[in-house]
XYZ file of C-alpha atoms in Angstrom:
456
model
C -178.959 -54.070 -94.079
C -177.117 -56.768 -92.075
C -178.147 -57.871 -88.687
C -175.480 -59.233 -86.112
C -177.291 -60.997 -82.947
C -174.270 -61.255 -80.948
C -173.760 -63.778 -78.585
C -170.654 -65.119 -76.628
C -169.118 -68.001 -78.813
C -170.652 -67.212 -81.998
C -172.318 -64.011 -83.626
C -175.837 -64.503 -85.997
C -175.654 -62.671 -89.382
C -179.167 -62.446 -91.898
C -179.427 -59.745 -94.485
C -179.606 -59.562 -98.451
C -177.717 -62.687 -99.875
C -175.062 -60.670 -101.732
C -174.075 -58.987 -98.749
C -173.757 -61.650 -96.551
C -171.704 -63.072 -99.737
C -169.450 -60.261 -99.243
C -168.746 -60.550 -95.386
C -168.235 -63.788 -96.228
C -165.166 -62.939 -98.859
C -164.519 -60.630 -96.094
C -164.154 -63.435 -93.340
C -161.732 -65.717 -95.485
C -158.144 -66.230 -96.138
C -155.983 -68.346 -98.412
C -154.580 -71.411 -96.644
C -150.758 -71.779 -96.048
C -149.923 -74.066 -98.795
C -152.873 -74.466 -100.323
C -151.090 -74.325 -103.615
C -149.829 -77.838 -103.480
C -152.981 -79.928 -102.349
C -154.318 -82.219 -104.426
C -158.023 -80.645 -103.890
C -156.803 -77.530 -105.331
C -154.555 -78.679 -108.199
C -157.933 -80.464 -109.204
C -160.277 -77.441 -108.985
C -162.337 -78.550 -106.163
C -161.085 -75.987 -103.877
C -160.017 -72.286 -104.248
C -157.478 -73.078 -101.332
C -159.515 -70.429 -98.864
C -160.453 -70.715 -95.402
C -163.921 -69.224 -94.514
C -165.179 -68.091 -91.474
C -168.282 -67.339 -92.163
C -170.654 -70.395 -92.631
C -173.422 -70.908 -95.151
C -175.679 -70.080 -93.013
C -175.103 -66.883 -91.744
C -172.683 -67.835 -88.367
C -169.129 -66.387 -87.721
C -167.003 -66.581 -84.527
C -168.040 -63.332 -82.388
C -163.907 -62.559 -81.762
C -163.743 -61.355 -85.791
C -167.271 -59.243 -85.538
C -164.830 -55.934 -85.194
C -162.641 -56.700 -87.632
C -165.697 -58.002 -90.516
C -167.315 -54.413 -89.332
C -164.204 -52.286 -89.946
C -163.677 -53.719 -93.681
C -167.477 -53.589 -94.773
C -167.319 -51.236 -97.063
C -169.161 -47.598 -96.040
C -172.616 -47.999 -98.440
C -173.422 -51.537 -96.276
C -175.736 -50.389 -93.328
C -175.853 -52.728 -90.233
C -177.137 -52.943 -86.729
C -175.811 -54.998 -83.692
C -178.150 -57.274 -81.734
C -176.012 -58.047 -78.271
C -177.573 -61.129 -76.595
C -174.089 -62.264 -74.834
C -174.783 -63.748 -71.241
C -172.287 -61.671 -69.147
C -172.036 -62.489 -65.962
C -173.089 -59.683 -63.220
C -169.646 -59.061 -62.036
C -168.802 -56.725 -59.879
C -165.287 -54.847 -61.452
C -163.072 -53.822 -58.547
C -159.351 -52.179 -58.608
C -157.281 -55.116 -58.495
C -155.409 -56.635 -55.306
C -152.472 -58.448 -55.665
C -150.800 -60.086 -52.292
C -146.841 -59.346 -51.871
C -146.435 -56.965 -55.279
C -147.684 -52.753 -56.536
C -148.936 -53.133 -60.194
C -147.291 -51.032 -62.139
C -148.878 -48.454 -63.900
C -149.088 -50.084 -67.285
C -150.592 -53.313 -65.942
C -153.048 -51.411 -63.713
C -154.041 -49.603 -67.470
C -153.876 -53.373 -69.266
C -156.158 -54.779 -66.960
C -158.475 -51.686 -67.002
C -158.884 -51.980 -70.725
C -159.430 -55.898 -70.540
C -162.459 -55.054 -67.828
C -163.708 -52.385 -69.861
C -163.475 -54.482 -73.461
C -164.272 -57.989 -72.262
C -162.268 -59.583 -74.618
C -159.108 -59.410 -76.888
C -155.286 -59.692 -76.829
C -153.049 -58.416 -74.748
C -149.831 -57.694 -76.562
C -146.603 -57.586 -74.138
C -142.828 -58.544 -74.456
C -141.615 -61.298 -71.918
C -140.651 -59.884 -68.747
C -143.448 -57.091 -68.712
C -145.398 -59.292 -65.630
C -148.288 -60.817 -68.371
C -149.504 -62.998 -65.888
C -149.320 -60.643 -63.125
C -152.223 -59.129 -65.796
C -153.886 -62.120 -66.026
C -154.536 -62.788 -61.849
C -155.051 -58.687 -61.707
C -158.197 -59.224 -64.336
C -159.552 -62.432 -62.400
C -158.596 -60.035 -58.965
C -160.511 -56.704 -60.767
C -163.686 -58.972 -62.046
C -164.353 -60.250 -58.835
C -162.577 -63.952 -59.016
C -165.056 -65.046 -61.698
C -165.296 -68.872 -62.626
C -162.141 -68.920 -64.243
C -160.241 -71.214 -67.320
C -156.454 -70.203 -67.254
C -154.976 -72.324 -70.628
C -151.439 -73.307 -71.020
C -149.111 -75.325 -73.112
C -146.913 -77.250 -70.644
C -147.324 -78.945 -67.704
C -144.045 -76.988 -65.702
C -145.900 -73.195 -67.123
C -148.790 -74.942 -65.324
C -147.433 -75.328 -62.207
C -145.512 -72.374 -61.780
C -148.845 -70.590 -62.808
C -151.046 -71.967 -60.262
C -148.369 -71.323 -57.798
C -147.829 -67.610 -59.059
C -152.371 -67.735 -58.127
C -152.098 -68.906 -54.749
C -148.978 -66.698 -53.825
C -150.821 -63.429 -55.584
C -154.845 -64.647 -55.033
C -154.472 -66.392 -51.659
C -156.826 -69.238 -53.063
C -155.958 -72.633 -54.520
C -156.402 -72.962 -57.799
C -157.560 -76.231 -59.199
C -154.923 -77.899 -62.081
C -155.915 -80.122 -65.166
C -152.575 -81.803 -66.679
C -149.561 -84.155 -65.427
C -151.491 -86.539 -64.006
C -153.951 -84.216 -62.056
C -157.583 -82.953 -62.423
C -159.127 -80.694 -59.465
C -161.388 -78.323 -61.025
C -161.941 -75.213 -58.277
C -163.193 -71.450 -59.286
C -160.089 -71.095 -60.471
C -158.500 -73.458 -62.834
C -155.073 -74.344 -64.646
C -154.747 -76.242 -67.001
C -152.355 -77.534 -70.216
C -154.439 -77.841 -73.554
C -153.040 -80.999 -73.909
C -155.018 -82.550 -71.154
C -158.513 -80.659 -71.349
C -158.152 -82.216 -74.843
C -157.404 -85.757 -73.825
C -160.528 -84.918 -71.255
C -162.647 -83.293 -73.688
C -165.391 -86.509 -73.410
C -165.366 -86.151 -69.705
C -168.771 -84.636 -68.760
C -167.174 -82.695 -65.835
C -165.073 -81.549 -68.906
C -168.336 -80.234 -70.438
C -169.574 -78.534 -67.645
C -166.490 -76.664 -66.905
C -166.567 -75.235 -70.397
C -169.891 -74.451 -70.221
C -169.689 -72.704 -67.044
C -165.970 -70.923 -67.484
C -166.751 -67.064 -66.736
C -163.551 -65.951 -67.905
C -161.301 -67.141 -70.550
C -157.331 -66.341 -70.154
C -155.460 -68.428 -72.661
C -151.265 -67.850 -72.604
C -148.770 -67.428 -75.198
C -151.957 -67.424 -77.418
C -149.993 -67.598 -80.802
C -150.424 -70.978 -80.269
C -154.597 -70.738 -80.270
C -154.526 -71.126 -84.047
C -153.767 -74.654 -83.805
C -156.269 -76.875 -84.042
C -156.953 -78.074 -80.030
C -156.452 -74.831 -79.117
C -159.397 -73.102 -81.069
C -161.402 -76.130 -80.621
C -161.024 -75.888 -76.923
C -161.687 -71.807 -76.574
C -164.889 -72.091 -78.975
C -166.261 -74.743 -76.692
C -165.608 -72.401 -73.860
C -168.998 -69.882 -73.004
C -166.883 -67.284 -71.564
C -168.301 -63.820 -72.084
C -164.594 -62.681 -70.979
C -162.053 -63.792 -72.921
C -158.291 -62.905 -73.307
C -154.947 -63.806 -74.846
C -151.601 -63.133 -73.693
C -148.182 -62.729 -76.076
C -145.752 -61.469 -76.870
C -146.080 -62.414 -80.268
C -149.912 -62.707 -81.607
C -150.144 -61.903 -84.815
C -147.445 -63.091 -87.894
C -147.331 -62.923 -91.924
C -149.626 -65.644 -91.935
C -153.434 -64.410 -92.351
C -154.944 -68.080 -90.895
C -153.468 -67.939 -88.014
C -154.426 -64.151 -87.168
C -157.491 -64.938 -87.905
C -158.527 -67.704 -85.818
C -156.590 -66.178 -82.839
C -158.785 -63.365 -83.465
C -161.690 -65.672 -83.517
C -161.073 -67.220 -80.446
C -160.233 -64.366 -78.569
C -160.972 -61.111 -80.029
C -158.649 -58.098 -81.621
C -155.827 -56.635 -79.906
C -156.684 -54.311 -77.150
C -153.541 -53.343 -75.467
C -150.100 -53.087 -76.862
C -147.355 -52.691 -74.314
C -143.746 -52.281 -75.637
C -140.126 -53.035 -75.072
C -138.636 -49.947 -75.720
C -141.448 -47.803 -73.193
C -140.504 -50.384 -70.436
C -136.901 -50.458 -71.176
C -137.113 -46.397 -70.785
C -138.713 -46.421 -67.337
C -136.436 -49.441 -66.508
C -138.603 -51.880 -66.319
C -136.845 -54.037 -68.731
C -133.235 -54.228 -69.890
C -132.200 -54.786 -73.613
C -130.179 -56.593 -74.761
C -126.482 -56.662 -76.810
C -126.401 -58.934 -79.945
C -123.124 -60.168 -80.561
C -123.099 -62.000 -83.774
C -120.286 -64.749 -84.633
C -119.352 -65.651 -87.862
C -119.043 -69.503 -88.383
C -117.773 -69.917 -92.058
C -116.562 -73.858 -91.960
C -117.495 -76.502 -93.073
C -118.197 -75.122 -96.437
C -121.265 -77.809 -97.654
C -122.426 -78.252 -100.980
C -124.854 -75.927 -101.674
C -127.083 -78.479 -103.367
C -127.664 -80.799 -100.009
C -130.698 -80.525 -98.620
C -131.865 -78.183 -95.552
C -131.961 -81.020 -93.023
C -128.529 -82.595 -93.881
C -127.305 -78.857 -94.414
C -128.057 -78.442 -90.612
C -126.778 -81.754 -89.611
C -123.782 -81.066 -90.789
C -123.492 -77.242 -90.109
C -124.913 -76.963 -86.689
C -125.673 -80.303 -84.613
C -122.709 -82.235 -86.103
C -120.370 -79.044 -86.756
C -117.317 -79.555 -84.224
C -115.809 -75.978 -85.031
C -119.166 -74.136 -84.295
C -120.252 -76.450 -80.875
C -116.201 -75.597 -79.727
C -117.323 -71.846 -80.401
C -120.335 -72.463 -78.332
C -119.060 -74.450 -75.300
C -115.579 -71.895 -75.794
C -118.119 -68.924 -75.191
C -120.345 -70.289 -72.631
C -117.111 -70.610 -70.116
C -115.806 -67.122 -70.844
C -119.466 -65.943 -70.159
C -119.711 -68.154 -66.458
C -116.108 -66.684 -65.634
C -117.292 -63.151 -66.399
C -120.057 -64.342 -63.451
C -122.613 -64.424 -66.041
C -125.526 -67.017 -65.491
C -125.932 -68.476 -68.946
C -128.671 -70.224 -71.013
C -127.665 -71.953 -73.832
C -131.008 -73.290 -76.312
C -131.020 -75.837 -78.738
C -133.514 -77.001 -81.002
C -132.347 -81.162 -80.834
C -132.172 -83.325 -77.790
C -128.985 -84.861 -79.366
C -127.348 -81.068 -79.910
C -127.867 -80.295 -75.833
C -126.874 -83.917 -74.694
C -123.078 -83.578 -76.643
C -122.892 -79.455 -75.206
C -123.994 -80.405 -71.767
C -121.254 -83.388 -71.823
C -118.776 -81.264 -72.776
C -119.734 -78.281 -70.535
C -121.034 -80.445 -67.632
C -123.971 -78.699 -67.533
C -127.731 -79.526 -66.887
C -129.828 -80.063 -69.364
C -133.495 -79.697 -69.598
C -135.809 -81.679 -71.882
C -139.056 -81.027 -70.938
C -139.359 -84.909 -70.019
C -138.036 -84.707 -66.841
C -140.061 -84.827 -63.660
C -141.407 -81.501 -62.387
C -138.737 -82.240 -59.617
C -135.783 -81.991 -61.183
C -136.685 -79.162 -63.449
C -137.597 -76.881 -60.554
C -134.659 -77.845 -58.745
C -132.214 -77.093 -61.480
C -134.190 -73.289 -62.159
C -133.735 -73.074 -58.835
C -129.971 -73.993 -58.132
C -129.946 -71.161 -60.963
C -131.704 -68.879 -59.340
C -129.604 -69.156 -56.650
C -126.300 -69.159 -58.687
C -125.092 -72.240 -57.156
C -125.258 -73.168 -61.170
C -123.635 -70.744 -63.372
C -125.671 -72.227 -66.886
C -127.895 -74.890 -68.028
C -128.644 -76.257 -71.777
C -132.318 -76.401 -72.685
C -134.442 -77.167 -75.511
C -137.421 -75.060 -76.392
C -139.019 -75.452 -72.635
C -137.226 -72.319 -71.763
C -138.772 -70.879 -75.001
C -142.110 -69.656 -73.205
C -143.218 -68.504 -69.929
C -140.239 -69.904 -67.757
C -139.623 -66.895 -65.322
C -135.579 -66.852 -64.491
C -134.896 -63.291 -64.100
C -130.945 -63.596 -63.247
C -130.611 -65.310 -66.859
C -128.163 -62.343 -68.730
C -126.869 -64.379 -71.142
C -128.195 -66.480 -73.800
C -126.755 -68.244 -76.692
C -128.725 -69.424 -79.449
C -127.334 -72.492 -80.316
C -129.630 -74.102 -82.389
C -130.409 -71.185 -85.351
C -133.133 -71.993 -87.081
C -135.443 -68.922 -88.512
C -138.959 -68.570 -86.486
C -139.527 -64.982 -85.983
C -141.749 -66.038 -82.904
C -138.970 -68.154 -81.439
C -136.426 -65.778 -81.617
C -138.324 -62.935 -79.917
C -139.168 -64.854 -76.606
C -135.319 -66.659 -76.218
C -134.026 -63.176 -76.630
C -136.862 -61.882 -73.771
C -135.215 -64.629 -71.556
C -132.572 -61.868 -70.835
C -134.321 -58.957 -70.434
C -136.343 -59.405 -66.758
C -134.875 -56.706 -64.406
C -132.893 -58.556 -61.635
C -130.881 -57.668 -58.400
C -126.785 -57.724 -59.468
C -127.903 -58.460 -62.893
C -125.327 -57.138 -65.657
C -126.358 -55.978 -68.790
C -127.851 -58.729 -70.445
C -126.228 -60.333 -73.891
C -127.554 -62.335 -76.585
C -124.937 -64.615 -78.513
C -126.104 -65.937 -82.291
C -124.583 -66.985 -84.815
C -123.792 -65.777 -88.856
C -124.085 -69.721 -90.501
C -122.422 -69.432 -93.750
C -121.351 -72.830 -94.124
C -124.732 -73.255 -96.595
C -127.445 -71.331 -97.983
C -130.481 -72.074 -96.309
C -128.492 -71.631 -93.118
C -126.415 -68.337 -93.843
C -130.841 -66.992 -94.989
C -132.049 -68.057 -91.605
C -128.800 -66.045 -90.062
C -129.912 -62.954 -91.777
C -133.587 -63.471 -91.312
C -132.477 -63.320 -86.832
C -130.257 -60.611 -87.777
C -132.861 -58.487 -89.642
C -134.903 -59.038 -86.535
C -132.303 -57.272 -84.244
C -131.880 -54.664 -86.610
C -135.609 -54.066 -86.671
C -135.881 -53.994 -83.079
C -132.738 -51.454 -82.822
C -130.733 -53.735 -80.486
C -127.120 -53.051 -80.425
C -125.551 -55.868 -82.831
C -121.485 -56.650 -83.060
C -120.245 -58.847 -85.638
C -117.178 -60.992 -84.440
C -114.889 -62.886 -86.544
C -117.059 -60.703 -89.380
C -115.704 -60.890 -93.025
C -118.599 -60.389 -94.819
């Protein structure tokens, strides 16, 4: 029989050594690539990732998942010695918004589970989850992770508006720790040696960490496995991908998913709108099909003048149709030629906190009909009156591509119905794959696709 002694960071496992061999074959997964290190061509390393140490320790987030795949004849019995907080769970109360009835379920689940993911396409209100758990548990010491300093701000602000408390922020150039705290991974990591640091890790009640696809990476999990929070919950629209590693230590660090929310049930009670894919064909320059992938997109995207006319060509029609218009790149060089041309802003993610808010907000506002961005606008920037977007950059990230094509679905007053403008790159190979791969991803998600200039 195995024994799990539970606890909040890390779960205890003793039993017969072949069956704790087996849960640890259970726990483990080959590593992307693994295939080409020099440890594994040698035959010191079987090129997996284990999860389950030596001695009998695995990360408490992947104790449902190692007890679902144990196979029947295995008896066990849990042990729980987490230290959860008493917390008193209340209906949530949000200042100046009515949850809606899916978000008052999400954050009902989250109470009753303590920890896992929260699945949810952009524009479903994730974060208005997020304050309605730290609202429904009381305002617990709280640890609210993000990736970029401008998500961090307009998080903490979302707080105070929706909390009526100021939170504290860690990151661009600030740290005030209060019950509840922001703060970009970046710098808790930079801070990780600061004892006040320690102590807010050690003390954290509850755990919210946001777009938490990006928790597999390495200062993310280090960060939420330091963290003693008995609550503890990701946020994404995106969680879990083809790649085993990275499911698993999101898993780890958080827990399972508990609560899938999605597009098509909110786009049915008209909570979100979908979108229209119109695909254009670019067929010119015709490369060499032996060149490699980064001249390939050198020369057929950054540096291709008949597919950046296409671009800067549609982005006009789309601002005279009244339109407000978002047009992403991947390169800092690609955005600095289209916003030349199309005398548009464009946002970097270097700028000061200033200017980006100011430009977001001129957009709000219309008094700016588009703006050029790199992969800032990618995650967690809220601009409901965005209805267009062009994806200028192509590229093939399945994760990408879903959140640029959520900037256009957020409901909005006057808002038309929103359009997403890619692009069929046939001009090489590895370009013309990554074209289908998007495509395939429409298809799959049953948007409404029209091919123009098509002569496939």
């Amino acid at each position: 029989m195995l024994i799990f002694e539970i606890g909040n960071l890390y779960t205890k496992v003793s039993g017969p050594d072949h069956e704790i061999h087996l849960l640890r074959n259970i726990l483990s997964c080959y590593v992307p690539g693994y295939q080409h290190t020099r440890a594994y061509k040698q035959g010191r390393w079987n090129g997996k990732a284990y999860f389950v140490t030596k001695t009998g320790t695995l990360p408490t987030g992947l104790l449902p998942y190692a007890i679902k795949k144990l196979p029947l004849l295995i008896e066990y019995r849990t042990v729980d010695k987490r230290k959860v907080p008493p917390l008193k769970v209340l209906p949530p109360f949000l200042h100046g918004i009515t949850l809606r009835p899916y978000q008052q379920r999400a954050i009902s689940i989250a109470c009753s589970k303590k920890r896992g993911v929260i699945q949810a396409p952009a524009g479903s209100g994730k974060t208005e989850v997020a304050i309605g758990i730290i609202s429904s548990l009381s305002y617990p010491k709280t640890l609210y992770l993000v990736h970029q300093r401008g998500l961090m701000h307009q998080t903490a602000e979302r707080i105070e508006r929706r909390l009526r408390c100021e939170p504290g922020i860690i990151g661009d150039g600030i740290y005030r720790q209060r019950r509840i705290t922001v703060a970009t991974i970046q710098a808790l990591w930079h801070r990780m040696k600061d004892p006040r640091t320690a102590l807010l890790l050690r003390d954290t009640q509850l755990l919210i960490i946001d777009e938490c696809h990006h928790a597999s990476a390495t200062t993310w999990y280090r960060i939420a496995m330091k963290t003693h929070a008995a609550f503890r919950f990701g946020l994404s629209a995106t969680p879990m991908v083809a790649n085993s590693l990275r499911n698993m230590k999101l898993a780890a660090a958080t827990g399972p998913i508990i609560v899938r929310i999605s597009e098509e049930k909110l786009a049915e009670h008209g909570y979100l709108c979908l979108p229209t894919v119109r695909i254009i064909t670019v067929s010119s320059p015709l490369l060499p099909p032996h060149i490699s992938y980064p001249v390939a997109y050198e020369r057929g995207i950054l540096k291709n003048p008949v597919r950046n006319v296409m671009i800067e060509d549609i982005a006009r029609k789309l601002a005279s149709e009244q339109r407000t218009v978002l047009i992403l790149v991947e390169m800092i060089d690609h955005g600095k030629k289209l916003a030349e041309s199309l005398n548009a802003p464009f946002l970097t993610g270097k700028e000061p906190q200033s200017v980006r808010k100011k430009t977001i907000e001129s957009l709000s506002k219309r008094e700016t009909s588009m703006v050029i961005a790199t992969k800032i606008f990618d995650e967690g920037i809220d601009v409901p009156i965005i209805d267009a977007v062009i994806l200028a950059g192509g590229g093939k990230s399945y994760v990408k591509c879903v959140q640029r094509i959520g900037r256009t679905m957020r409901t909005g007053k006057d808002k038309k119905n929103p359009v997403v403008i890619d692009f069929l790159d046939k001009c090489h190979p590895y370009l013309k794959r990554h074209s289908l791969e998007r495509i395939n991803l429409y298809k799959n998600k049953n948007y409404p696709i029209f091919f123009v200039n098509d002569t496939t």
